[in-house]
Coordinates of C-alpha atoms and ligand atoms in Angstrom, one line a residue:
Chain D
M1 CA 0.0 0.0 0.0
A2 CA 1.3 3.4 -1.0
V3 CA 1.5 5.9 1.9
I4 CA -0.6 8.9 1.1
A5 CA 1.0 12.0 2.3
P6 CA -1.3 14.3 4.4
P7 CA -2.4 17.3 2.5
V8 CA -0.2 20.3 3.0
P9 CA -2.0 23.6 3.5
V10 CA -0.9 26.4 1.2
R11 CA 1.5 28.4 3.3
R12 CA 0.8 32.1 3.5
T13 CA 3.9 34.3 3.3
R14 CA 4.3 37.6 5.0
R15 CA 4.9 40.3 2.3
L16 CA 6.7 43.6 2.7
P17 CA 4.2 46.5 2.4
S18 CA 4.3 48.2 -1.0
W19 CA 6.0 51.3 0.3
A20 CA 8.8 49.4 1.8
P21 CA 11.1 49.2 -1.3
W22 CA 10.8 53.0 -1.7
A23 CA 11.6 53.6 1.9
V24 CA 14.7 51.3 1.6
L25 CA 15.6 53.2 -1.6
V26 CA 15.5 56.6 0.1
G27 CA 17.4 55.2 3.1
S28 CA 20.1 53.8 0.9
L29 CA 20.6 57.0 -1.0
V30 CA 20.8 59.0 2.2
L31 CA 23.2 56.5 3.6
A32 CA 25.3 56.7 0.5
A33 CA 25.4 60.5 0.8
L34 CA 26.4 60.3 4.4
I35 CA 29.2 57.9 3.6
Q36 CA 30.5 60.3 1.1
F37 CA 30.6 63.1 3.6
L38 CA 33.4 61.1 5.2
G39 CA 35.4 61.6 2.1
E40 CA 35.3 64.6 -0.2
G41 CA 31.6 65.3 -0.1
P42 CA 28.8 63.7 -2.1
T43 CA 28.6 63.7 -5.9
I44 CA 25.5 62.7 -7.8
S45 CA 27.1 59.8 -9.5
G46 CA 28.7 58.7 -6.3
V47 CA 25.4 58.8 -4.4
F48 CA 23.7 56.8 -7.1
F49 CA 26.5 54.2 -7.5
I50 CA 27.0 53.5 -3.8
G51 CA 23.2 53.9 -3.1
A52 CA 22.5 51.2 -5.7
I53 CA 24.9 48.8 -4.0
I54 CA 23.4 49.5 -0.6
F55 CA 19.9 49.2 -1.9
T56 CA 20.5 45.9 -3.5
I57 CA 22.0 44.4 -0.3
A58 CA 19.4 46.1 2.0
I59 CA 16.3 45.1 0.0
T60 CA 17.5 41.5 -0.3
V61 CA 18.3 41.2 3.4
T62 CA 15.1 42.9 4.5
S63 CA 13.0 40.7 2.2
R64 CA 14.8 37.6 3.4
T65 CA 14.1 38.2 7.0
V66 CA 10.5 39.2 6.4
E67 CA 9.4 37.3 3.3
G68 CA 11.6 34.3 3.2
E69 CA 14.2 33.0 0.8
R70 CA 12.2 32.6 -2.5
L71 CA 10.7 36.1 -2.5
S72 CA 14.1 37.6 -1.5
K73 CA 15.6 36.0 -4.6
D74 CA 12.8 37.5 -6.6
R75 CA 13.5 40.9 -5.1
L76 CA 17.3 40.5 -5.9
A77 CA 16.6 39.6 -9.5
T78 CA 14.1 42.4 -10.0
T79 CA 16.6 44.9 -8.6
L80 CA 19.5 43.7 -10.7
V81 CA 17.4 43.7 -13.9
T82 CA 16.1 47.2 -13.1
L83 CA 19.6 48.4 -12.4
A84 CA 20.8 47.0 -15.7
F85 CA 18.0 48.8 -17.5
L86 CA 18.9 52.1 -15.8
L87 CA 22.5 51.6 -16.6
A88 CA 21.7 51.1 -20.3
L89 CA 19.6 54.2 -20.2
I90 CA 22.4 56.4 -19.0
P91 CA 24.3 56.8 -22.3
L92 CA 21.1 57.2 -24.3
V93 CA 19.8 59.9 -22.0
S94 CA 23.1 61.7 -21.8
L95 CA 23.5 61.6 -25.5
V96 CA 20.1 63.1 -26.2
W97 CA 20.7 65.6 -23.5
T98 CA 24.1 66.7 -24.9
V99 CA 22.8 67.0 -28.4
L100 CA 19.7 68.9 -27.3
S101 CA 21.5 71.4 -25.0
D102 CA 24.4 72.1 -27.4
G103 CA 22.3 72.0 -30.5
I104 CA 19.5 74.3 -29.3
T105 CA 21.8 77.4 -29.5
R106 CA 21.8 77.5 -33.3
F107 CA 18.8 75.3 -34.0
G108 CA 15.7 77.1 -35.3
P109 CA 13.7 78.0 -38.4
S110 CA 16.5 80.1 -39.9
F111 CA 19.0 77.2 -39.4
L112 CA 16.7 74.9 -41.2
S113 CA 16.0 77.3 -44.1
T114 CA 19.4 78.8 -45.0
D115 CA 22.5 77.4 -46.5
M116 CA 26.2 78.3 -46.1
V117 CA 26.6 80.6 -49.0
G118 CA 28.5 83.7 -47.9
V119 CA 29.1 82.5 -44.4
F120 CA 32.7 82.6 -43.3
G121 CA 35.0 83.4 -40.3
N122 CA 33.2 83.9 -37.1
M123 CA 29.8 84.6 -38.6
V124 CA 27.0 83.0 -36.7
E125 CA 24.5 83.0 -39.6
G126 CA 24.1 80.1 -42.0
G127 CA 22.3 76.8 -41.7
A128 CA 21.9 73.3 -42.9
F129 CA 19.1 73.6 -45.5
H130 CA 21.4 72.4 -48.2
A131 CA 22.6 69.5 -46.1
I132 CA 19.1 68.4 -45.2
I133 CA 18.2 68.4 -48.9
G134 CA 21.4 66.5 -49.6
T135 CA 20.8 63.9 -46.9
L136 CA 17.2 63.4 -48.1
Y137 CA 18.5 63.0 -51.7
V138 CA 21.3 60.5 -50.9
T139 CA 19.2 58.5 -48.4
G140 CA 16.3 58.6 -50.8
I141 CA 18.3 57.2 -53.6
A142 CA 19.7 54.5 -51.4
S143 CA 16.2 53.6 -50.3
I144 CA 14.8 53.5 -53.8
I145 CA 17.5 51.0 -54.7
S146 CA 17.7 49.0 -51.5
I147 CA 14.1 48.6 -50.3
P148 CA 12.7 46.9 -53.4
L149 CA 16.0 45.0 -54.0
G150 CA 16.1 43.9 -50.4
I151 CA 12.4 42.9 -50.2
F152 CA 12.6 40.9 -53.5
C153 CA 15.8 39.2 -52.3
A154 CA 14.2 38.3 -49.0
I155 CA 11.1 37.0 -50.8
Y156 CA 13.3 34.8 -53.0
L157 CA 15.1 33.5 -50.0
V158 CA 12.0 32.6 -48.0
E159 CA 9.5 31.6 -50.7
Y160 CA 11.4 30.3 -53.6
G161 CA 15.1 29.8 -52.8
K162 CA 16.4 26.3 -52.1
G163 CA 19.7 24.6 -52.7
R164 CA 23.0 26.2 -53.5
L165 CA 22.0 29.6 -54.9
A166 CA 19.9 30.4 -51.8
K167 CA 22.8 29.4 -49.5
A168 CA 25.2 31.5 -51.5
I169 CA 23.0 34.5 -51.3
T170 CA 22.5 34.1 -47.6
V171 CA 26.3 33.9 -47.1
L172 CA 26.9 36.9 -49.3
V173 CA 24.2 38.9 -47.4
D174 CA 25.9 38.0 -44.1
V175 CA 29.3 39.1 -45.4
M176 CA 27.9 42.3 -46.8
T177 CA 26.3 43.2 -43.5
G178 CA 29.8 43.4 -42.1
I179 CA 31.3 45.5 -44.8
P180 CA 33.0 48.6 -43.3
S181 CA 31.2 51.7 -44.6
I182 CA 34.4 53.2 -46.0
V183 CA 34.7 50.2 -48.3
A184 CA 31.3 50.8 -49.7
G185 CA 32.3 54.4 -50.3
L186 CA 35.4 53.4 -52.1
F187 CA 33.4 50.9 -54.2
A188 CA 30.9 53.5 -55.4
F189 CA 33.6 56.0 -56.0
T190 CA 35.7 53.6 -58.1
L191 CA 32.6 52.4 -60.0
F192 CA 31.8 55.9 -61.1
L193 CA 35.4 56.7 -61.7
I194 CA 35.6 53.9 -64.2
L195 CA 32.2 54.7 -65.8
F196 CA 32.3 58.5 -66.0
G197 CA 35.8 59.6 -65.3
P198 CA 37.3 61.5 -62.4
A199 CA 35.4 64.8 -62.9
Y200 CA 32.0 63.4 -62.1
K201 CA 30.5 64.1 -58.7
A202 CA 26.9 63.6 -57.8
A203 CA 24.5 62.6 -55.1
I204 CA 23.8 59.4 -56.9
I205 CA 27.3 58.1 -56.1
G206 CA 26.7 58.6 -52.4
G207 CA 23.3 57.0 -52.9
I208 CA 24.9 53.9 -54.4
A209 CA 27.4 53.7 -51.6
L210 CA 24.7 53.8 -49.0
A211 CA 22.6 51.3 -51.0
V212 CA 25.5 48.8 -50.7
L213 CA 25.3 49.2 -47.0
M214 CA 21.6 49.3 -46.7
T215 CA 20.5 46.3 -48.9
P216 CA 21.8 43.5 -46.7
V217 CA 20.2 45.1 -43.6
V218 CA 16.9 45.2 -45.5
V219 CA 17.2 41.6 -46.7
R220 CA 18.0 40.4 -43.2
S221 CA 15.1 42.1 -41.4
V222 CA 12.5 41.4 -44.1
E223 CA 13.6 37.8 -44.3
E224 CA 13.1 37.4 -40.6
M225 CA 9.6 39.0 -40.8
L226 CA 8.6 36.7 -43.7
R227 CA 9.7 33.6 -41.8
L228 CA 7.4 34.7 -39.0
V229 CA 4.4 34.4 -41.2
P230 CA 2.8 31.0 -40.3
N231 CA 2.9 28.4 -43.1
E232 CA -0.8 27.7 -42.3
L233 CA -1.8 31.0 -43.8
R234 CA 0.1 30.2 -47.1
E235 CA -1.6 26.8 -47.2
A236 CA -5.0 28.4 -46.5
A237 CA -4.5 30.6 -49.5
Y238 CA -3.3 27.8 -51.7
A239 CA -6.2 25.7 -50.7
L240 CA -8.6 28.5 -52.0
G241 CA -7.0 28.2 -55.4
V242 CA -4.9 31.3 -55.0
P243 CA -1.7 31.2 -57.1
K244 CA 1.7 31.5 -55.4
W245 CA 2.6 35.0 -56.4
L246 CA -0.8 36.4 -55.2
T247 CA -0.4 34.5 -52.0
I248 CA 2.9 36.2 -51.4
V249 CA 1.6 39.6 -52.3
K250 CA -1.7 39.5 -50.6
V251 CA -1.2 37.2 -47.7
V252 CA 2.5 36.9 -46.8
L253 CA 3.5 40.5 -47.4
R254 CA 0.3 41.8 -46.1
T255 CA 0.6 39.9 -42.8
A256 CA 4.2 40.9 -42.4
I257 CA 3.9 44.5 -43.5
A258 CA 4.1 46.0 -40.0
G259 CA 7.4 44.2 -39.3
I260 CA 8.7 45.0 -42.7
T261 CA 8.1 48.7 -42.3
T262 CA 10.0 48.7 -39.0
G263 CA 12.9 46.8 -40.5
V264 CA 13.1 49.2 -43.4
M265 CA 13.1 52.1 -41.0
I266 CA 15.9 50.6 -39.0
A267 CA 17.9 50.1 -42.2
I268 CA 17.3 53.8 -43.2
A269 CA 18.4 54.9 -39.7
R270 CA 21.4 52.8 -40.0
V271 CA 22.7 54.6 -43.2
I272 CA 21.3 58.1 -42.7
G273 CA 24.2 58.9 -40.3
E274 CA 27.0 57.4 -42.4
T275 CA 29.8 59.9 -42.9
A276 CA 32.8 58.2 -44.3
P277 CA 31.4 56.9 -47.6
L278 CA 29.8 60.3 -48.2
L279 CA 33.0 62.2 -47.6
I280 CA 34.6 60.2 -50.4
T281 CA 31.8 60.2 -52.8
V282 CA 29.8 63.5 -52.6
G283 CA 32.1 65.8 -50.6
I284 CA 30.6 69.0 -49.3
A285 CA 29.0 72.1 -50.8
Q286 CA 28.0 75.5 -49.6
N287 CA 24.8 75.8 -51.4
V288 CA 21.7 73.8 -52.2
N289 CA 22.2 71.4 -55.1
W290 CA 18.8 70.4 -56.5
D291 CA 20.3 68.1 -59.1
A292 CA 20.9 64.6 -57.8
F293 CA 22.9 63.6 -61.0
D294 CA 25.3 66.5 -61.2
G295 CA 27.7 68.2 -58.8
R296 CA 28.8 68.0 -55.2
I297 CA 26.1 67.9 -52.6
A298 CA 26.2 68.6 -48.8
T299 CA 24.8 66.0 -46.4
L300 CA 24.1 66.3 -42.7
P301 CA 26.8 64.0 -41.4
V302 CA 29.5 65.5 -43.5
Y303 CA 28.2 69.0 -42.7
V304 CA 28.4 68.2 -39.0
Y305 CA 31.9 66.8 -39.4
R306 CA 33.2 69.8 -41.4
Q307 CA 31.6 72.4 -39.1
Y308 CA 32.9 70.7 -36.0
A309 CA 36.4 70.5 -37.4
Q310 CA 36.3 74.3 -37.9
G311 CA 35.5 75.0 -34.3
G312 CA 34.3 78.4 -32.9
P313 CA 30.7 79.3 -33.9
S314 CA 30.8 76.6 -36.5
A315 CA 30.8 74.0 -33.7
D316 CA 27.4 75.2 -32.6
R317 CA 26.2 74.6 -36.2
A318 CA 27.6 71.1 -36.0
W319 CA 25.5 70.4 -32.9
A320 CA 22.5 71.9 -34.4
G321 CA 23.1 69.7 -37.5
A322 CA 23.4 66.6 -35.3
L323 CA 20.1 67.6 -33.6
T324 CA 18.5 67.9 -37.0
L325 CA 19.7 64.4 -38.0
I326 CA 18.3 62.9 -34.8
I327 CA 15.0 64.7 -35.3
I328 CA 14.8 63.3 -38.9
V329 CA 15.4 59.8 -37.7
M330 CA 12.8 60.2 -35.0
L331 CA 10.3 61.5 -37.5
L332 CA 11.0 58.5 -39.7
N333 CA 10.4 56.2 -36.7
L334 CA 7.1 57.9 -35.9
V335 CA 6.0 57.4 -39.5
A336 CA 7.0 53.7 -39.3
R337 CA 5.0 53.3 -36.1
L338 CA 1.9 54.9 -37.6
V339 CA 2.2 52.7 -40.7
S340 CA 2.6 49.5 -38.7
R341 CA -0.2 50.5 -36.4
Y342 CA -2.4 51.1 -39.4
F343 CA -1.6 47.7 -40.9
S344 CA -1.5 45.5 -37.9
P345 CA -4.5 43.2 -37.3
E346 CA -6.9 44.7 -34.9
G347 CA -6.9 41.9 -32.4
A348 CA -3.1 42.1 -32.0
R349 CA -3.0 45.8 -31.1
Chain M
M1 CA -22.0 20.4 -57.6
S2 CA -20.2 17.3 -56.7
K3 CA -17.9 14.9 -58.3
R4 CA -16.6 11.5 -58.1
I5 CA -12.9 10.8 -57.7
D6 CA -11.2 7.6 -58.7
V7 CA -7.9 7.1 -57.1
S8 CA -5.7 4.4 -58.5
D9 CA -2.3 3.1 -57.4
L10 CA -1.4 6.4 -55.8
N11 CA 1.9 6.9 -53.9
A12 CA 2.9 9.9 -51.9
Y13 CA 6.5 10.7 -51.2
Y14 CA 8.3 13.2 -48.9
G15 CA 11.6 13.3 -50.7
D16 CA 12.9 9.7 -50.6
F17 CA 10.4 8.7 -48.0
L18 CA 7.4 6.8 -49.3
A19 CA 4.6 7.9 -46.9
V20 CA 1.5 6.4 -48.5
E21 CA 1.7 3.5 -51.0
G22 CA -0.6 2.0 -53.6
V23 CA -4.0 3.5 -52.7
D24 CA -7.0 2.5 -54.8
M25 CA -10.1 4.3 -53.8
V26 CA -13.4 5.5 -55.1
I27 CA -14.9 8.6 -53.6
E28 CA -18.5 8.8 -54.4
P29 CA -20.3 12.1 -55.1
R30 CA -22.7 13.5 -52.5
T31 CA -21.4 11.2 -49.8
V32 CA -19.3 11.7 -46.8
T33 CA -16.2 9.5 -46.9
A34 CA -14.4 9.1 -43.6
L35 CA -10.7 8.2 -43.4
I36 CA -9.6 6.6 -40.1
G37 CA -6.5 5.0 -38.9
P38 CA -3.7 5.3 -36.3
S39 CA -1.5 8.3 -36.1
G40 CA 1.2 8.7 -38.7
C41 CA -0.4 6.2 -41.2
G42 CA -0.7 8.9 -43.8
K43 CA -4.3 10.0 -43.7
S44 CA -3.4 13.7 -43.9
T45 CA -0.9 13.0 -46.6
F46 CA -3.4 11.1 -48.7
L47 CA -6.0 13.8 -48.2
R48 CA -3.7 16.5 -49.3
T49 CA -2.9 14.6 -52.5
L50 CA -6.5 15.0 -53.5
N51 CA -6.2 18.7 -54.1
R52 CA -2.5 18.8 -54.9
M53 CA -1.6 20.4 -51.6
H54 CA 0.9 17.7 -51.0
E55 CA 3.4 19.0 -53.5
V56 CA 3.5 22.4 -51.7
I57 CA 5.9 20.8 -49.2
P58 CA 9.5 21.1 -50.6
G59 CA 10.6 17.7 -52.0
A60 CA 7.2 16.1 -51.8
Y61 CA 5.6 14.5 -54.9
V62 CA 3.0 12.1 -55.9
T63 CA 2.8 9.2 -58.4
G64 CA -0.3 7.5 -59.6
K65 CA -3.7 8.7 -60.7
A66 CA -6.6 10.6 -59.2
V67 CA -9.3 11.0 -61.8
M68 CA -12.0 13.5 -61.2
D69 CA -14.7 14.0 -63.9
G70 CA -12.7 12.0 -66.4
Q71 CA -9.7 14.1 -65.9
D72 CA -6.5 13.0 -64.1
L73 CA -5.7 15.6 -61.4
Y74 CA -2.0 14.6 -61.9
G75 CA -2.2 14.6 -65.7
P76 CA 0.1 16.7 -67.9
G77 CA -1.0 20.3 -68.3
I78 CA -3.2 20.3 -65.2
D79 CA -2.7 23.4 -63.2
P80 CA -2.7 22.7 -59.4
V81 CA -4.3 26.1 -58.8
E82 CA -7.3 25.0 -60.9
V83 CA -7.5 21.8 -59.0
R84 CA -7.6 23.6 -55.7
R85 CA -10.4 25.8 -56.9
Q86 CA -12.4 22.6 -57.4
V87 CA -11.3 20.8 -54.4
G88 CA -11.5 22.9 -51.2
M89 CA -9.9 22.1 -47.9
V90 CA -10.5 22.7 -44.2
F91 CA -7.4 22.3 -42.0
Q92 CA -7.1 20.7 -38.6
R93 CA -6.3 24.0 -36.9
P94 CA -8.6 26.9 -37.7
N95 CA -6.5 29.4 -39.8
P96 CA -8.5 32.5 -40.6
F97 CA -6.4 35.3 -42.2
P98 CA -5.5 37.5 -39.2
T99 CA -5.4 40.7 -41.3
M100 CA -8.9 40.3 -42.6
S101 CA -12.3 40.9 -41.2
I102 CA -14.9 38.1 -40.9
E103 CA -16.5 39.2 -44.1
D104 CA -13.2 39.4 -46.0
N105 CA -12.2 36.0 -44.7
V106 CA -15.3 34.5 -46.3
L107 CA -14.6 36.5 -49.5
A108 CA -10.9 35.5 -49.4
G109 CA -11.2 33.2 -52.4
V110 CA -12.5 36.1 -54.4
K111 CA -10.4 38.9 -53.1
L112 CA -7.1 37.1 -53.1
N113 CA -7.7 36.1 -56.7
N114 CA -8.2 39.8 -57.6
R115 CA -11.6 39.1 -58.9
R116 CA -14.1 41.9 -58.9
M117 CA -17.6 41.4 -57.5
K118 CA -20.6 43.6 -57.1
K119 CA -21.3 44.7 -53.5
A120 CA -24.7 43.1 -53.6
D121 CA -23.3 39.8 -54.9
A122 CA -20.6 39.8 -52.4
D123 CA -23.1 40.4 -49.5
E124 CA -25.2 37.6 -50.8
L125 CA -22.2 35.2 -51.0
V126 CA -21.1 36.1 -47.5
E127 CA -24.5 35.5 -46.1
G128 CA -25.0 32.3 -48.0
A129 CA -21.6 30.8 -47.0
L130 CA -22.0 31.8 -43.4
T131 CA -25.5 30.5 -43.2
A132 CA -24.3 27.2 -44.8
A133 CA -21.6 27.1 -42.2
N134 CA -24.1 27.7 -39.3
L135 CA -22.3 30.8 -38.3
W136 CA -24.4 33.6 -39.8
N137 CA -26.6 34.2 -36.7
E138 CA -23.6 34.5 -34.4
V139 CA -21.6 37.0 -36.5
K140 CA -24.1 38.9 -38.6
D141 CA -23.7 42.0 -36.4
R142 CA -20.0 42.1 -36.5
L143 CA -18.9 41.2 -40.0
D144 CA -16.2 43.8 -39.9
R145 CA -14.5 42.5 -36.8
P146 CA -11.2 40.5 -37.4
G147 CA -11.6 36.8 -38.0
S148 CA -9.3 36.1 -35.1
S149 CA -11.8 37.7 -32.7
L150 CA -14.0 34.6 -32.9
S151 CA -13.8 31.5 -30.6
G152 CA -12.0 28.4 -31.9
G153 CA -15.1 26.7 -33.0
Q154 CA -16.4 29.8 -34.7
Q155 CA -13.1 30.2 -36.4
Q156 CA -13.3 26.7 -37.7
R157 CA -16.8 27.3 -39.1
L158 CA -15.5 30.5 -40.6
C159 CA -12.8 28.5 -42.4
I160 CA -15.5 26.1 -43.6
A161 CA -17.5 29.1 -44.9
R162 CA -14.4 30.4 -46.6
A163 CA -13.9 27.0 -48.3
I164 CA -17.4 26.7 -49.5
A165 CA -17.6 30.3 -50.7
V166 CA -15.4 29.4 -53.7
Q167 CA -18.0 26.8 -54.5
P168 CA -15.8 23.7 -54.8
Q169 CA -16.9 20.3 -56.1
V170 CA -15.3 18.5 -53.3
L171 CA -14.5 19.5 -49.7
L172 CA -11.6 17.9 -47.8
M173 CA -11.6 18.1 -44.1
D174 CA -8.6 17.1 -42.0
E175 CA -9.7 16.4 -38.4
P176 CA -11.9 19.6 -38.5
C177 CA -13.2 19.0 -34.9
S178 CA -10.0 17.9 -33.1
A179 CA -9.6 21.3 -31.5
L180 CA -13.2 21.9 -30.7
D181 CA -15.6 21.3 -27.8
P182 CA -18.4 18.8 -28.0
I183 CA -21.0 21.5 -28.9
S184 CA -19.0 23.0 -31.7
T185 CA -18.2 19.5 -32.8
L186 CA -21.9 18.7 -33.0
A187 CA -22.5 21.9 -34.9
I188 CA -19.9 21.0 -37.5
E189 CA -21.2 17.4 -37.8
D190 CA -24.7 18.7 -38.5
L191 CA -23.1 21.0 -41.0
I192 CA -21.4 18.1 -42.7
S193 CA -24.6 16.2 -43.0
E194 CA -26.2 19.3 -44.6
L195 CA -23.3 20.0 -46.9
K196 CA -23.3 16.5 -48.3
N197 CA -26.4 17.3 -50.2
D198 CA -24.3 19.6 -52.4
Y199 CA -20.7 18.5 -52.0
T200 CA -18.6 15.5 -52.0
I201 CA -16.9 15.4 -48.6
V202 CA -13.8 13.6 -47.4
I203 CA -13.1 13.8 -43.7
V204 CA -10.2 12.5 -41.6
T205 CA -11.1 11.8 -38.1
H206 CA -9.7 10.0 -35.0
N207 CA -13.1 9.8 -33.5
M208 CA -14.8 6.5 -34.3
Q209 CA -18.2 7.7 -33.2
Q210 CA -17.8 10.7 -35.4
A211 CA -17.0 8.5 -38.4
A212 CA -20.0 6.4 -37.6
R213 CA -22.3 9.3 -37.2
V214 CA -21.4 11.4 -40.2
S215 CA -20.0 9.2 -42.9
D216 CA -21.5 7.0 -45.5
R217 CA -18.3 5.2 -46.4
T218 CA -15.2 4.6 -44.3
G219 CA -11.7 3.8 -45.3
F220 CA -9.2 2.4 -42.9
F221 CA -5.5 3.2 -43.2
N222 CA -2.8 1.3 -41.4
I223 CA 0.9 1.2 -41.2
A224 CA 3.1 -1.8 -40.7
G225 CA 5.7 0.0 -38.6
T226 CA 7.5 3.3 -38.3
G227 CA 9.3 4.2 -41.4
R228 CA 7.1 2.0 -43.5
P229 CA 4.5 3.4 -45.9
G230 CA 0.9 3.6 -45.0
H231 CA -1.7 1.5 -46.9
L232 CA -5.4 1.6 -47.4
I233 CA -6.4 -1.6 -45.7
E234 CA -10.1 -1.7 -46.3
M235 CA -12.9 0.5 -47.5
D236 CA -16.6 -0.1 -47.4
D237 CA -20.0 1.3 -46.3
T238 CA -19.7 2.7 -42.8
T239 CA -22.3 0.4 -41.4
T240 CA -20.5 -2.6 -42.8
M241 CA -17.1 -1.4 -41.7
F242 CA -18.3 -0.9 -38.1
S243 CA -20.3 -4.1 -37.9
T244 CA -18.6 -6.7 -40.0
P245 CA -15.2 -5.6 -41.3
T246 CA -13.5 -8.2 -43.4
V247 CA -9.9 -7.5 -42.2
K248 CA -8.9 -8.4 -38.6
A249 CA -6.8 -5.2 -38.2
T250 CA -9.8 -3.0 -39.0
E251 CA -11.9 -4.8 -36.4
D252 CA -9.1 -4.4 -33.8
Y253 CA -8.7 -0.8 -34.5
I254 CA -12.4 0.0 -34.5
S255 CA -13.1 -1.9 -31.3
G256 CA -10.1 -0.2 -29.6
R257 CA -8.0 -3.4 -29.4
F258 CA -5.3 -1.8 -31.5
G259 CA -1.6 -1.9 -30.7
Ligands
ATP401 N1 6.3 17.5 -44.1 C1 6.7 16.2 -44.0 N2 7.9 15.9 -44.3 C2 8.3 14.6 -44.2 N3 7.6 13.6 -43.7 C3 6.3 13.9 -43.3 C4 5.8 15.2 -43.4 N4 4.5 15.2 -43.0 C5 4.3 13.9 -42.6 N5 5.3 13.1 -42.8 C6 5.4 11.7 -42.5 O1 4.5 11.0 -43.3 C7 3.8 10.0 -42.6 C8 2.3 10.2 -42.6 O2 2.0 11.4 -41.9 P1 0.6 12.0 -41.9 O3 0.6 13.4 -41.4 O4 -0.1 11.8 -43.2 O5 -0.1 11.0 -40.8 P2 -1.6 11.0 -40.3 O6 -2.2 9.7 -40.6 O7 -2.3 12.3 -40.7 O8 -1.4 11.1 -38.7 P3 -2.2 11.9 -37.6 O9 -3.4 11.1 -37.4 O10 -1.3 11.9 -36.4 O11 -2.5 13.2 -38.2 C9 4.4 10.0 -41.2 O12 5.4 9.0 -41.1 C10 5.1 11.4 -41.1 O13 6.2 11.3 -40.3
MG402 MG1 -3.0 14.1 -39.8

């Protein structure tokens, strides 16, 4: 006869009140400040650093005495994860803060609407209009080439590709993802040197260089999104007598469109700040160049680089240019979010 | 709208692996044919050969004949897409298109094929298909809600409505009730009995009672061991199969003395 164990009642654990962690946190910070008074007086970073250590120990010990071992482990893990998150946030926040505070001096409507014609020496006028146009041109050209190319390539890999060719493409895409951007710049530069001679300079060259960098990123992210589309949906469409290409267009792409948009935006953000290949290929200009196929053109990253190198009031323009670039990327992100919100299935929102 | 299918000496492969071997079967029009058998014996594989869905899987192919309406489905020059328009399919797991509303799901066969349809015709088709699938009353007030907002059983009936909206000759169902509660199961069984007036139906099921309840003819598949091909062991009228099967294995399987 098997011995039947007597039923064990569910144990009730004592929990710390919800204000307790906050109290421990304040206590830890105060303690950290006090400790620092022993030395050279408290600094903000010192208080937070020592405070974090004290808090981690204090909350774990408190929780262990009151709540028991399992819950104290939970508290410890929660604290560590939160700390890691805050730590990761520091560079981000400080970056945004630096660019904002330094960029705001020059940033404004006149900065956005004037170019650098007739600006020299210590003049504080001038702006980045020409560079904004140039960046939009160059990134636009790169996008026009890379987005369709990347999406078609990903469709081939996911829906059609099998055997050697698909493997080779996958490897190539992987290798291309790791290409240093300067190499892409040299490639585009040399390509046009061979085709049109040394005198030819145009936005299109920079666009090609960025396209080389952007395409593999697009392929990779779109490929991942397409693989996420469940096979059942493809089969459901086939079973209704829908041909393969229509299934891809109307079911696979349609289901994955939100993810594809995000992936494409990430790819654009990846190349919009590229400097090195643009230095080689399109150089810099002082005025707006509306012709993408002829002449040097200014772009925001190169503009920032040049202005910063000049120092003095130009450095302020460099920060304002950096701020402009970040704002453009954020706007793109916003658009991507709206698009994917619009396309995502209602139930999943 | 229903057709007879004559299957002769049909083999289904996954690459080198022969999954189903030498099936000879007659599927009568306006009847429900049930396919039963232990797991892995190739019921789903065989079912999918009937609308050429089998070859969608990379490396999979079929040899042999499946003649519908005097025409071999695997004959030269036959477009699998055309076959699938005539032979519809309902899958084991409900799979409505998540990006489409209930209405668009029913119209999926039309819309995905880029065919134009007058609004009035479309409305009529939606109502007709949903009514036939016993779902109209439950969803008529929320046709623009996403298909995934329905319960599992409703989703399965939505998939049936979607399949019959393209007006196929034959309807294949692979364990359509395996994910459903008894009430939805009954609803779908009632539906099958109604649909058989218009369609030829082939249904795979693990549920003996279900096979006995809904089908007119039953085919028993079996497999000699793992890695061996599945065979059609016996096929007869359902009443005969369940009362006096001629093969011992069938009797064992049906009475639960299997394995
Ligand atoms: N995509 C596939 N690739 C390779 N082999 C497969 C594939 N699908 C099924 N098989 C094999 O084919 C055989 C038959 O499988 P099938 O799915 O037709 O069985 P079944 O009778 O439907 O089983 P169940 O009742 O569990 O659904 C099995 O041995 C299975 O491993
Ligand atoms: Mg199966």
